[in-house]
PDB file of C-alpha atoms and ligand atoms in Angstrom:
ATOM      1  CA  MET A   1     105.685 109.000  88.974  1.00  0.00           C
ATOM      2  CA  PRO A   2     102.413 107.197  88.214  1.00  0.00           C
ATOM      3  CA  GLY A   3     102.614 103.415  87.694  1.00  0.00           C
ATOM      4  CA  LYS A   4     102.438 102.149  84.144  1.00  0.00           C
ATOM      5  CA  TYR A   5      99.139 100.378  84.740  1.00  0.00           C
ATOM      6  CA  THR A   6      95.699 102.009  84.511  1.00  0.00           C
ATOM      7  CA  ILE A   7      92.358 100.340  85.193  1.00  0.00           C
ATOM      8  CA  SER A   8      89.344 102.061  83.608  1.00  0.00           C
ATOM      9  CA  TYR A   9      86.185 100.684  85.169  1.00  0.00           C
ATOM     10  CA  PHE A  10      82.953 101.526  86.932  1.00  0.00           C
ATOM     11  CA  PRO A  11      83.313 102.337  90.663  1.00  0.00           C
ATOM     12  CA  VAL A  12      82.806  98.708  91.766  1.00  0.00           C
ATOM     13  CA  ARG A  13      84.863  95.621  92.603  1.00  0.00           C
ATOM     14  CA  GLY A  14      83.115  93.571  89.888  1.00  0.00           C
ATOM     15  CA  ARG A  15      85.504  92.112  87.337  1.00  0.00           C
ATOM     16  CA  CYS A  16      88.480  94.184  88.488  1.00  0.00           C
ATOM     17  CA  GLU A  17      89.043  93.213  92.099  1.00  0.00           C
ATOM     18  CA  ALA A  18      90.970  90.073  91.091  1.00  0.00           C
ATOM     19  CA  MET A  19      93.449  92.142  89.064  1.00  0.00           C
ATOM     20  CA  ARG A  20      93.686  94.646  91.917  1.00  0.00           C
ATOM     21  CA  LEU A  21      94.485  91.789  94.337  1.00  0.00           C
ATOM     22  CA  LEU A  22      97.151  90.564  91.918  1.00  0.00           C
ATOM     23  CA  LEU A  23      98.707  94.002  91.476  1.00  0.00           C
ATOM     24  CA  ALA A  24      98.648  94.755  95.208  1.00  0.00           C
ATOM     25  CA  ASP A  25     100.216  91.404  96.114  1.00  0.00           C
ATOM     26  CA  GLN A  26     102.895  91.852  93.454  1.00  0.00           C
ATOM     27  CA  GLY A  27     103.812  95.246  94.907  1.00  0.00           C
ATOM     28  CA  GLN A  28     102.632  97.108  91.803  1.00  0.00           C
ATOM     29  CA  GLU A  29     101.125 100.562  91.660  1.00  0.00           C
ATOM     30  CA  TRP A  30      98.288 101.388  89.336  1.00  0.00           C
ATOM     31  CA  THR A  31      95.999 104.268  88.469  1.00  0.00           C
ATOM     32  CA  GLU A  32      92.236 104.008  88.864  1.00  0.00           C
ATOM     33  CA  ASP A  33      90.382 105.752  86.058  1.00  0.00           C
ATOM     34  CA  VAL A  34      86.860 105.696  87.512  1.00  0.00           C
ATOM     35  CA  VAL A  35      84.131 105.696  84.877  1.00  0.00           C
ATOM     36  CA  THR A  36      80.868 107.043  86.274  1.00  0.00           C
ATOM     37  CA  GLY A  37      77.465 106.151  84.853  1.00  0.00           C
ATOM     38  CA  GLU A  38      77.256 109.703  83.523  1.00  0.00           C
ATOM     39  CA  ILE A  39      80.503 109.388  81.532  1.00  0.00           C
ATOM     40  CA  TRP A  40      79.452 105.954  80.220  1.00  0.00           C
ATOM     41  CA  GLN A  41      75.994 107.206  79.146  1.00  0.00           C
ATOM     42  CA  LYS A  42      77.635 109.728  76.826  1.00  0.00           C
ATOM     43  CA  GLY A  43      78.570 106.725  74.682  1.00  0.00           C
ATOM     44  CA  ASP A  44      81.949 107.836  73.297  1.00  0.00           C
ATOM     45  CA  LEU A  45      83.975 105.616  75.625  1.00  0.00           C
ATOM     46  CA  LYS A  46      81.713 102.620  74.945  1.00  0.00           C
ATOM     47  CA  LYS A  47      82.220 103.114  71.198  1.00  0.00           C
ATOM     48  CA  SER A  48      85.984 103.100  71.702  1.00  0.00           C
ATOM     49  CA  CYS A  49      85.959  99.782  73.629  1.00  0.00           C
ATOM     50  CA  VAL A  50      86.683  96.730  71.447  1.00  0.00           C
ATOM     51  CA  PHE A  51      83.624  94.834  72.740  1.00  0.00           C
ATOM     52  CA  GLY A  52      81.701  97.908  73.924  1.00  0.00           C
ATOM     53  CA  GLN A  53      82.381  97.084  77.566  1.00  0.00           C
ATOM     54  CA  LEU A  54      84.677  97.779  80.494  1.00  0.00           C
ATOM     55  CA  PRO A  55      87.153  97.042  82.015  1.00  0.00           C
ATOM     56  CA  ARG A  56      89.720  98.716  79.810  1.00  0.00           C
ATOM     57  CA  PHE A  57      93.316  98.221  80.936  1.00  0.00           C
ATOM     58  CA  GLN A  58      96.446 100.099  79.967  1.00  0.00           C
ATOM     59  CA  ASP A  59      99.976  98.800  80.334  1.00  0.00           C
ATOM     60  CA  GLY A  60     101.873 101.865  79.129  1.00  0.00           C
ATOM     61  CA  ASP A  61     100.496 102.406  75.644  1.00  0.00           C
ATOM     62  CA  PHE A  62      99.247  98.821  75.301  1.00  0.00           C
ATOM     63  CA  ILE A  63      95.449  98.842  75.660  1.00  0.00           C
ATOM     64  CA  LEU A  64      93.529  95.718  76.578  1.00  0.00           C
ATOM     65  CA  PHE A  65      89.946  94.572  77.158  1.00  0.00           C
ATOM     66  CA  GLN A  66      88.428  91.400  78.614  1.00  0.00           C
ATOM     67  CA  SER A  67      89.134  90.887  82.310  1.00  0.00           C
ATOM     68  CA  ASN A  68      90.559  87.363  81.929  1.00  0.00           C
ATOM     69  CA  ALA A  69      92.921  88.450  79.138  1.00  0.00           C
ATOM     70  CA  ILE A  70      94.072  91.288  81.423  1.00  0.00           C
ATOM     71  CA  LEU A  71      94.719  88.802  84.246  1.00  0.00           C
ATOM     72  CA  ARG A  72      96.706  86.590  81.861  1.00  0.00           C
ATOM     73  CA  HIS A  73      98.713  89.563  80.607  1.00  0.00           C
ATOM     74  CA  LEU A  74      99.621  90.477  84.184  1.00  0.00           C
ATOM     75  CA  ALA A  75     100.441  86.829  84.850  1.00  0.00           C
ATOM     76  CA  ARG A  76     102.937  86.870  81.975  1.00  0.00           C
ATOM     77  CA  ASN A  77     104.415  90.175  83.176  1.00  0.00           C
ATOM     78  CA  HIS A  78     104.861  89.005  86.748  1.00  0.00           C
ATOM     79  CA  GLY A  79     105.648  85.287  86.492  1.00  0.00           C
ATOM     80  CA  LEU A  80     102.216  84.082  87.646  1.00  0.00           C
ATOM     81  CA  TYR A  81     101.463  81.664  84.788  1.00  0.00           C
ATOM     82  CA  GLY A  82     102.904  78.383  86.080  1.00  0.00           C
ATOM     83  CA  GLN A  83     106.335  76.824  85.789  1.00  0.00           C
ATOM     84  CA  ASP A  84     105.894  75.178  82.375  1.00  0.00           C
ATOM     85  CA  ALA A  85     103.462  74.833  79.463  1.00  0.00           C
ATOM     86  CA  LYS A  86     101.510  72.012  81.107  1.00  0.00           C
ATOM     87  CA  GLU A  87     100.995  73.998  84.291  1.00  0.00           C
ATOM     88  CA  ALA A  88      99.931  77.031  82.224  1.00  0.00           C
ATOM     89  CA  THR A  89      97.303  74.869  80.509  1.00  0.00           C
ATOM     90  CA  LEU A  90      96.046  73.583  83.856  1.00  0.00           C
ATOM     91  CA  LEU A  91      95.804  77.201  85.028  1.00  0.00           C
ATOM     92  CA  ASP A  92      93.760  78.037  81.913  1.00  0.00           C
ATOM     93  CA  MET A  93      91.443  75.121  82.687  1.00  0.00           C
ATOM     94  CA  VAL A  94      90.889  76.188  86.287  1.00  0.00           C
ATOM     95  CA  ASN A  95      90.473  79.844  85.309  1.00  0.00           C
ATOM     96  CA  ASP A  96      87.756  78.816  82.840  1.00  0.00           C
ATOM     97  CA  GLY A  97      86.063  77.038  85.751  1.00  0.00           C
ATOM     98  CA  VAL A  98      86.332  80.214  87.837  1.00  0.00           C
ATOM     99  CA  GLU A  99      84.821  82.197  84.937  1.00  0.00           C
ATOM    100  CA  ASP A 100      81.876  79.768  84.603  1.00  0.00           C
ATOM    101  CA  PHE A 101      81.257  80.148  88.335  1.00  0.00           C
ATOM    102  CA  ARG A 102      81.565  83.963  88.128  1.00  0.00           C
ATOM    103  CA  LEU A 103      79.024  84.125  85.299  1.00  0.00           C
ATOM    104  CA  LYS A 104      76.486  82.257  87.456  1.00  0.00           C
ATOM    105  CA  TYR A 105      77.113  84.745  90.280  1.00  0.00           C
ATOM    106  CA  VAL A 106      76.788  87.740  87.926  1.00  0.00           C
ATOM    107  CA  ARG A 107      73.509  86.362  86.520  1.00  0.00           C
ATOM    108  CA  LEU A 108      72.136  85.965  90.039  1.00  0.00           C
ATOM    109  CA  ILE A 109      73.165  89.485  91.074  1.00  0.00           C
ATOM    110  CA  TYR A 110      71.947  91.308  87.971  1.00  0.00           C
ATOM    111  CA  GLN A 111      69.044  89.169  86.757  1.00  0.00           C
ATOM    112  CA  ASN A 112      67.497  87.061  89.483  1.00  0.00           C
ATOM    113  CA  TYR A 113      68.606  88.162  92.955  1.00  0.00           C
ATOM    114  CA  GLU A 114      65.285  88.206  94.815  1.00  0.00           C
ATOM    115  CA  ASN A 115      63.805  85.075  93.252  1.00  0.00           C
ATOM    116  CA  GLY A 116      67.012  83.118  92.765  1.00  0.00           C
ATOM    117  CA  LYS A 117      69.127  83.703  95.859  1.00  0.00           C
ATOM    118  CA  ALA A 118      67.847  80.791  97.975  1.00  0.00           C
ATOM    119  CA  ALA A 119      68.236  78.237  95.154  1.00  0.00           C
ATOM    120  CA  TYR A 120      71.660  79.654  94.273  1.00  0.00           C
ATOM    121  CA  ILE A 121      72.893  79.238  97.834  1.00  0.00           C
ATOM    122  CA  GLU A 122      71.480  75.716  97.958  1.00  0.00           C
ATOM    123  CA  ALA A 123      73.397  74.799  94.797  1.00  0.00           C
ATOM    124  CA  LEU A 124      76.593  76.514  95.951  1.00  0.00           C
ATOM    125  CA  PRO A 125      78.261  73.396  97.468  1.00  0.00           C
ATOM    126  CA  GLY A 126      78.119  71.832  93.998  1.00  0.00           C
ATOM    127  CA  GLU A 127      80.186  74.736  92.631  1.00  0.00           C
ATOM    128  CA  LEU A 128      82.625  74.902  95.529  1.00  0.00           C
ATOM    129  CA  ARG A 129      83.251  71.129  95.631  1.00  0.00           C
ATOM    130  CA  ALA A 130      85.269  71.244  92.388  1.00  0.00           C
ATOM    131  CA  PHE A 131      87.694  73.778  93.853  1.00  0.00           C
ATOM    132  CA  GLU A 132      87.965  71.895  97.165  1.00  0.00           C
ATOM    133  CA  ASN A 133      88.846  68.760  95.137  1.00  0.00           C
ATOM    134  CA  LEU A 134      91.450  70.628  93.094  1.00  0.00           C
ATOM    135  CA  LEU A 135      93.077  71.900  96.278  1.00  0.00           C
ATOM    136  CA  ALA A 136      93.045  68.406  97.825  1.00  0.00           C
ATOM    137  CA  LYS A 137      94.931  67.063  94.801  1.00  0.00           C
ATOM    138  CA  ASN A 138      97.576  69.782  94.945  1.00  0.00           C
ATOM    139  CA  ASP A 139      99.873  69.181  97.916  1.00  0.00           C
ATOM    140  CA  GLY A 140      96.951  68.164 100.132  1.00  0.00           C
ATOM    141  CA  GLY A 141      95.429  71.638  99.884  1.00  0.00           C
ATOM    142  CA  LYS A 142      98.219  73.379 101.786  1.00  0.00           C
ATOM    143  CA  GLY A 143      99.275  75.658  98.956  1.00  0.00           C
ATOM    144  CA  PHE A 144      97.805  77.094  95.792  1.00  0.00           C
ATOM    145  CA  ILE A 145      95.097  76.006  93.371  1.00  0.00           C
ATOM    146  CA  VAL A 146      97.664  74.754  90.803  1.00  0.00           C
ATOM    147  CA  GLY A 147     101.404  74.238  91.205  1.00  0.00           C
ATOM    148  CA  LYS A 148     103.741  75.363  93.948  1.00  0.00           C
ATOM    149  CA  LYS A 149     103.575  79.123  93.340  1.00  0.00           C
ATOM    150  CA  ILE A 150     100.819  81.676  93.444  1.00  0.00           C
ATOM    151  CA  SER A 151      99.227  82.292  90.026  1.00  0.00           C
ATOM    152  CA  PHE A 152      96.710  84.649  88.431  1.00  0.00           C
ATOM    153  CA  VAL A 153      94.032  82.028  89.057  1.00  0.00           C
ATOM    154  CA  ASP A 154      94.562  82.200  92.823  1.00  0.00           C
ATOM    155  CA  TYR A 155      93.724  85.913  92.769  1.00  0.00           C
ATOM    156  CA  ASN A 156      90.664  85.323  90.587  1.00  0.00           C
ATOM    157  CA  LEU A 157      89.396  82.478  92.760  1.00  0.00           C
ATOM    158  CA  LEU A 158      90.157  84.374  95.972  1.00  0.00           C
ATOM    159  CA  ASP A 159      88.065  87.322  94.815  1.00  0.00           C
ATOM    160  CA  LEU A 160      85.165  85.052  93.855  1.00  0.00           C
ATOM    161  CA  LEU A 161      85.339  83.333  97.255  1.00  0.00           C
ATOM    162  CA  HIS A 162      85.367  86.752  98.962  1.00  0.00           C
ATOM    163  CA  VAL A 163      82.152  87.797  97.248  1.00  0.00           C
ATOM    164  CA  HIS A 164      80.502  84.464  98.052  1.00  0.00           C
ATOM    165  CA  LEU A 165      81.454  84.852 101.707  1.00  0.00           C
ATOM    166  CA  VAL A 166      79.442  88.092 101.617  1.00  0.00           C
ATOM    167  CA  LEU A 167      76.505  86.464  99.814  1.00  0.00           C
ATOM    168  CA  ALA A 168      76.511  83.357 102.028  1.00  0.00           C
ATOM    169  CA  PRO A 169      78.825  83.823 105.038  1.00  0.00           C
ATOM    170  CA  ASP A 170      78.781  80.093 105.969  1.00  0.00           C
ATOM    171  CA  CYS A 171      79.409  78.800 102.474  1.00  0.00           C
ATOM    172  CA  LEU A 172      82.872  77.430 103.269  1.00  0.00           C
ATOM    173  CA  ALA A 173      81.862  75.701 106.516  1.00  0.00           C
ATOM    174  CA  SER A 174      82.000  72.254 104.902  1.00  0.00           C
ATOM    175  CA  PHE A 175      85.037  73.043 102.762  1.00  0.00           C
ATOM    176  CA  PRO A 176      88.001  73.111 105.155  1.00  0.00           C
ATOM    177  CA  LEU A 177      90.645  73.331 102.429  1.00  0.00           C
ATOM    178  CA  LEU A 178      88.989  76.302 100.733  1.00  0.00           C
ATOM    179  CA  ALA A 179      88.442  77.995 104.110  1.00  0.00           C
ATOM    180  CA  GLY A 180      92.139  77.538 104.969  1.00  0.00           C
ATOM    181  CA  TYR A 181      93.141  78.725 101.489  1.00  0.00           C
ATOM    182  CA  VAL A 182      91.187  81.981 101.888  1.00  0.00           C
ATOM    183  CA  GLN A 183      92.674  82.561 105.349  1.00  0.00           C
ATOM    184  CA  ARG A 184      96.201  81.873 104.114  1.00  0.00           C
ATOM    185  CA  LEU A 185      95.947  84.148 101.081  1.00  0.00           C
ATOM    186  CA  ASN A 186      94.219  86.905 103.070  1.00  0.00           C
ATOM    187  CA  ALA A 187      97.158  86.815 105.507  1.00  0.00           C
ATOM    188  CA  ARG A 188      99.795  87.542 102.830  1.00  0.00           C
ATOM    189  CA  PRO A 189     101.037  90.962 103.978  1.00  0.00           C
ATOM    190  CA  LEU A 190     100.290  92.894 100.801  1.00  0.00           C
ATOM    191  CA  ILE A 191      96.890  91.266 100.361  1.00  0.00           C
ATOM    192  CA  LYS A 192      96.073  91.952 104.019  1.00  0.00           C
ATOM    193  CA  ALA A 193      97.006  95.628 103.579  1.00  0.00           C
ATOM    194  CA  PHE A 194      94.918  95.833 100.392  1.00  0.00           C
ATOM    195  CA  LEU A 195      91.881  94.208 102.039  1.00  0.00           C
ATOM    196  CA  GLU A 196      92.174  96.652 104.940  1.00  0.00           C
ATOM    197  CA  SER A 197      92.484  99.691 102.649  1.00  0.00           C
ATOM    198  CA  ASP A 198      89.606 102.171 102.361  1.00  0.00           C
ATOM    199  CA  ALA A 199      89.843 101.885  98.580  1.00  0.00           C
ATOM    200  CA  HIS A 200      88.851  98.217  98.788  1.00  0.00           C
ATOM    201  CA  LYS A 201      86.479  98.440 101.726  1.00  0.00           C
ATOM    202  CA  GLN A 202      84.520 101.369 100.329  1.00  0.00           C
ATOM    203  CA  ARG A 203      84.199 100.011  96.809  1.00  0.00           C
ATOM    204  CA  PRO A 204      80.795  98.369  96.292  1.00  0.00           C
ATOM    205  CA  ILE A 205      80.965  94.760  95.096  1.00  0.00           C
ATOM    206  CA  ASN A 206      78.415  95.188  92.317  1.00  0.00           C
ATOM    207  CA  GLY A 207      76.886  98.040  90.356  1.00  0.00           C
ATOM    208  CA  ASN A 208      73.281  97.525  91.504  1.00  0.00           C
ATOM    209  CA  GLY A 209      73.954  97.534  95.260  1.00  0.00           C
ATOM    210  CA  LYS A 210      73.190  93.793  95.609  1.00  0.00           C
ATOM    211  CA  GLN A 211      75.723  91.509  97.219  1.00  0.00           C
TER     212      GLN A 211
HETATM  213  N1  LIG B 301      83.741  89.454  79.236  1.00  0.00           N
HETATM  214  C1  LIG B 301      83.920  90.819  79.682  1.00  0.00           C
HETATM  215  C2  LIG B 301      85.116  90.880  80.639  1.00  0.00           C
HETATM  216  O1  LIG B 301      85.416  89.865  81.290  1.00  0.00           O
HETATM  217  O2  LIG B 301      85.779  91.918  80.718  1.00  0.00           O
HETATM  218  C3  LIG B 301      82.645  91.275  80.337  1.00  0.00           C
HETATM  219  C4  LIG B 301      82.691  92.747  80.636  1.00  0.00           C
HETATM  220  C5  LIG B 301      81.360  93.285  81.133  1.00  0.00           C
HETATM  221  O3  LIG B 301      80.359  92.553  81.244  1.00  0.00           O
HETATM  222  N2  LIG B 301      81.370  94.600  81.435  1.00  0.00           N
HETATM  223  C6  LIG B 301      80.191  95.276  81.922  1.00  0.00           C
HETATM  224  C7  LIG B 301      79.914  96.514  81.060  1.00  0.00           C
HETATM  225  O4  LIG B 301      80.806  97.125  80.506  1.00  0.00           O
HETATM  226  C8  LIG B 301      80.432  95.800  83.336  1.00  0.00           C
HETATM  227  S1  LIG B 301      80.651  94.538  84.544  1.00  0.00           S
HETATM  228  O5  LIG B 301      79.689  93.467  84.225  1.00  0.00           O
HETATM  229  O6  LIG B 301      82.038  94.106  84.460  1.00  0.00           O
HETATM  230  O7  LIG B 301      80.389  95.168  85.853  1.00  0.00           O
HETATM  231  N3  LIG B 301      78.636  96.922  81.026  1.00  0.00           N
HETATM  232  C9  LIG B 301      78.218  98.131  80.372  1.00  0.00           C
HETATM  233  C10 LIG B 301      77.705  97.914  79.004  1.00  0.00           C
HETATM  234  O8  LIG B 301      77.313  98.926  78.369  1.00  0.00           O
HETATM  235  O9  LIG B 301      77.661  96.756  78.519  1.00  0.00           O
END
């Protein structure tokens, strides 16, 4: 029986790999509805999307758009939204920080890769420092980004760190807590299996071949 979740998206990691990491680590199955450029160019699907963009996510007959709303929905379904209202708000704050960081990455990849890459990498410690500091303040950096349990933000941040480790392989060299965090999360059995799967390994990070 197919799982109740379906991800409709272009054949890239992009804005969906964080939700895939979450689903894999939570032992969930999902269906990939791969939208090729050819299908998208026809325009009918775009017209049916609330904001004219993918990803589109289905939980049974509940249809959602906006990748961060999808992550939050899955967090509510699977107990990944903190232990109380205050922790949920802190998670929202950190996820907004992850989104700001992701938007800078997306702009580099799609708008300014050749001319902007060197300056982006130079400025990267300034972005990463905030997350290293957050980790340091939470149990000395031995656990998760907020609270004592894994949350949707950990999957979102982990994915963004993965793509930065491809862009700039040494970027965590001066951030020991973030480096340990990535290693620890990557070693969770279901995440490890997902990262080693062909589905993940063969999926390009971005739609224009830049990484
Ligand atoms: N804020 C949206 C989200 O988080 O879901 C952004 C979605 C978005 O930018 N989608 C792009 C899209 O549909 C694809 S990607 O940037 O996620 O790879 N582009 C096609 C189009 O026609 O706009």
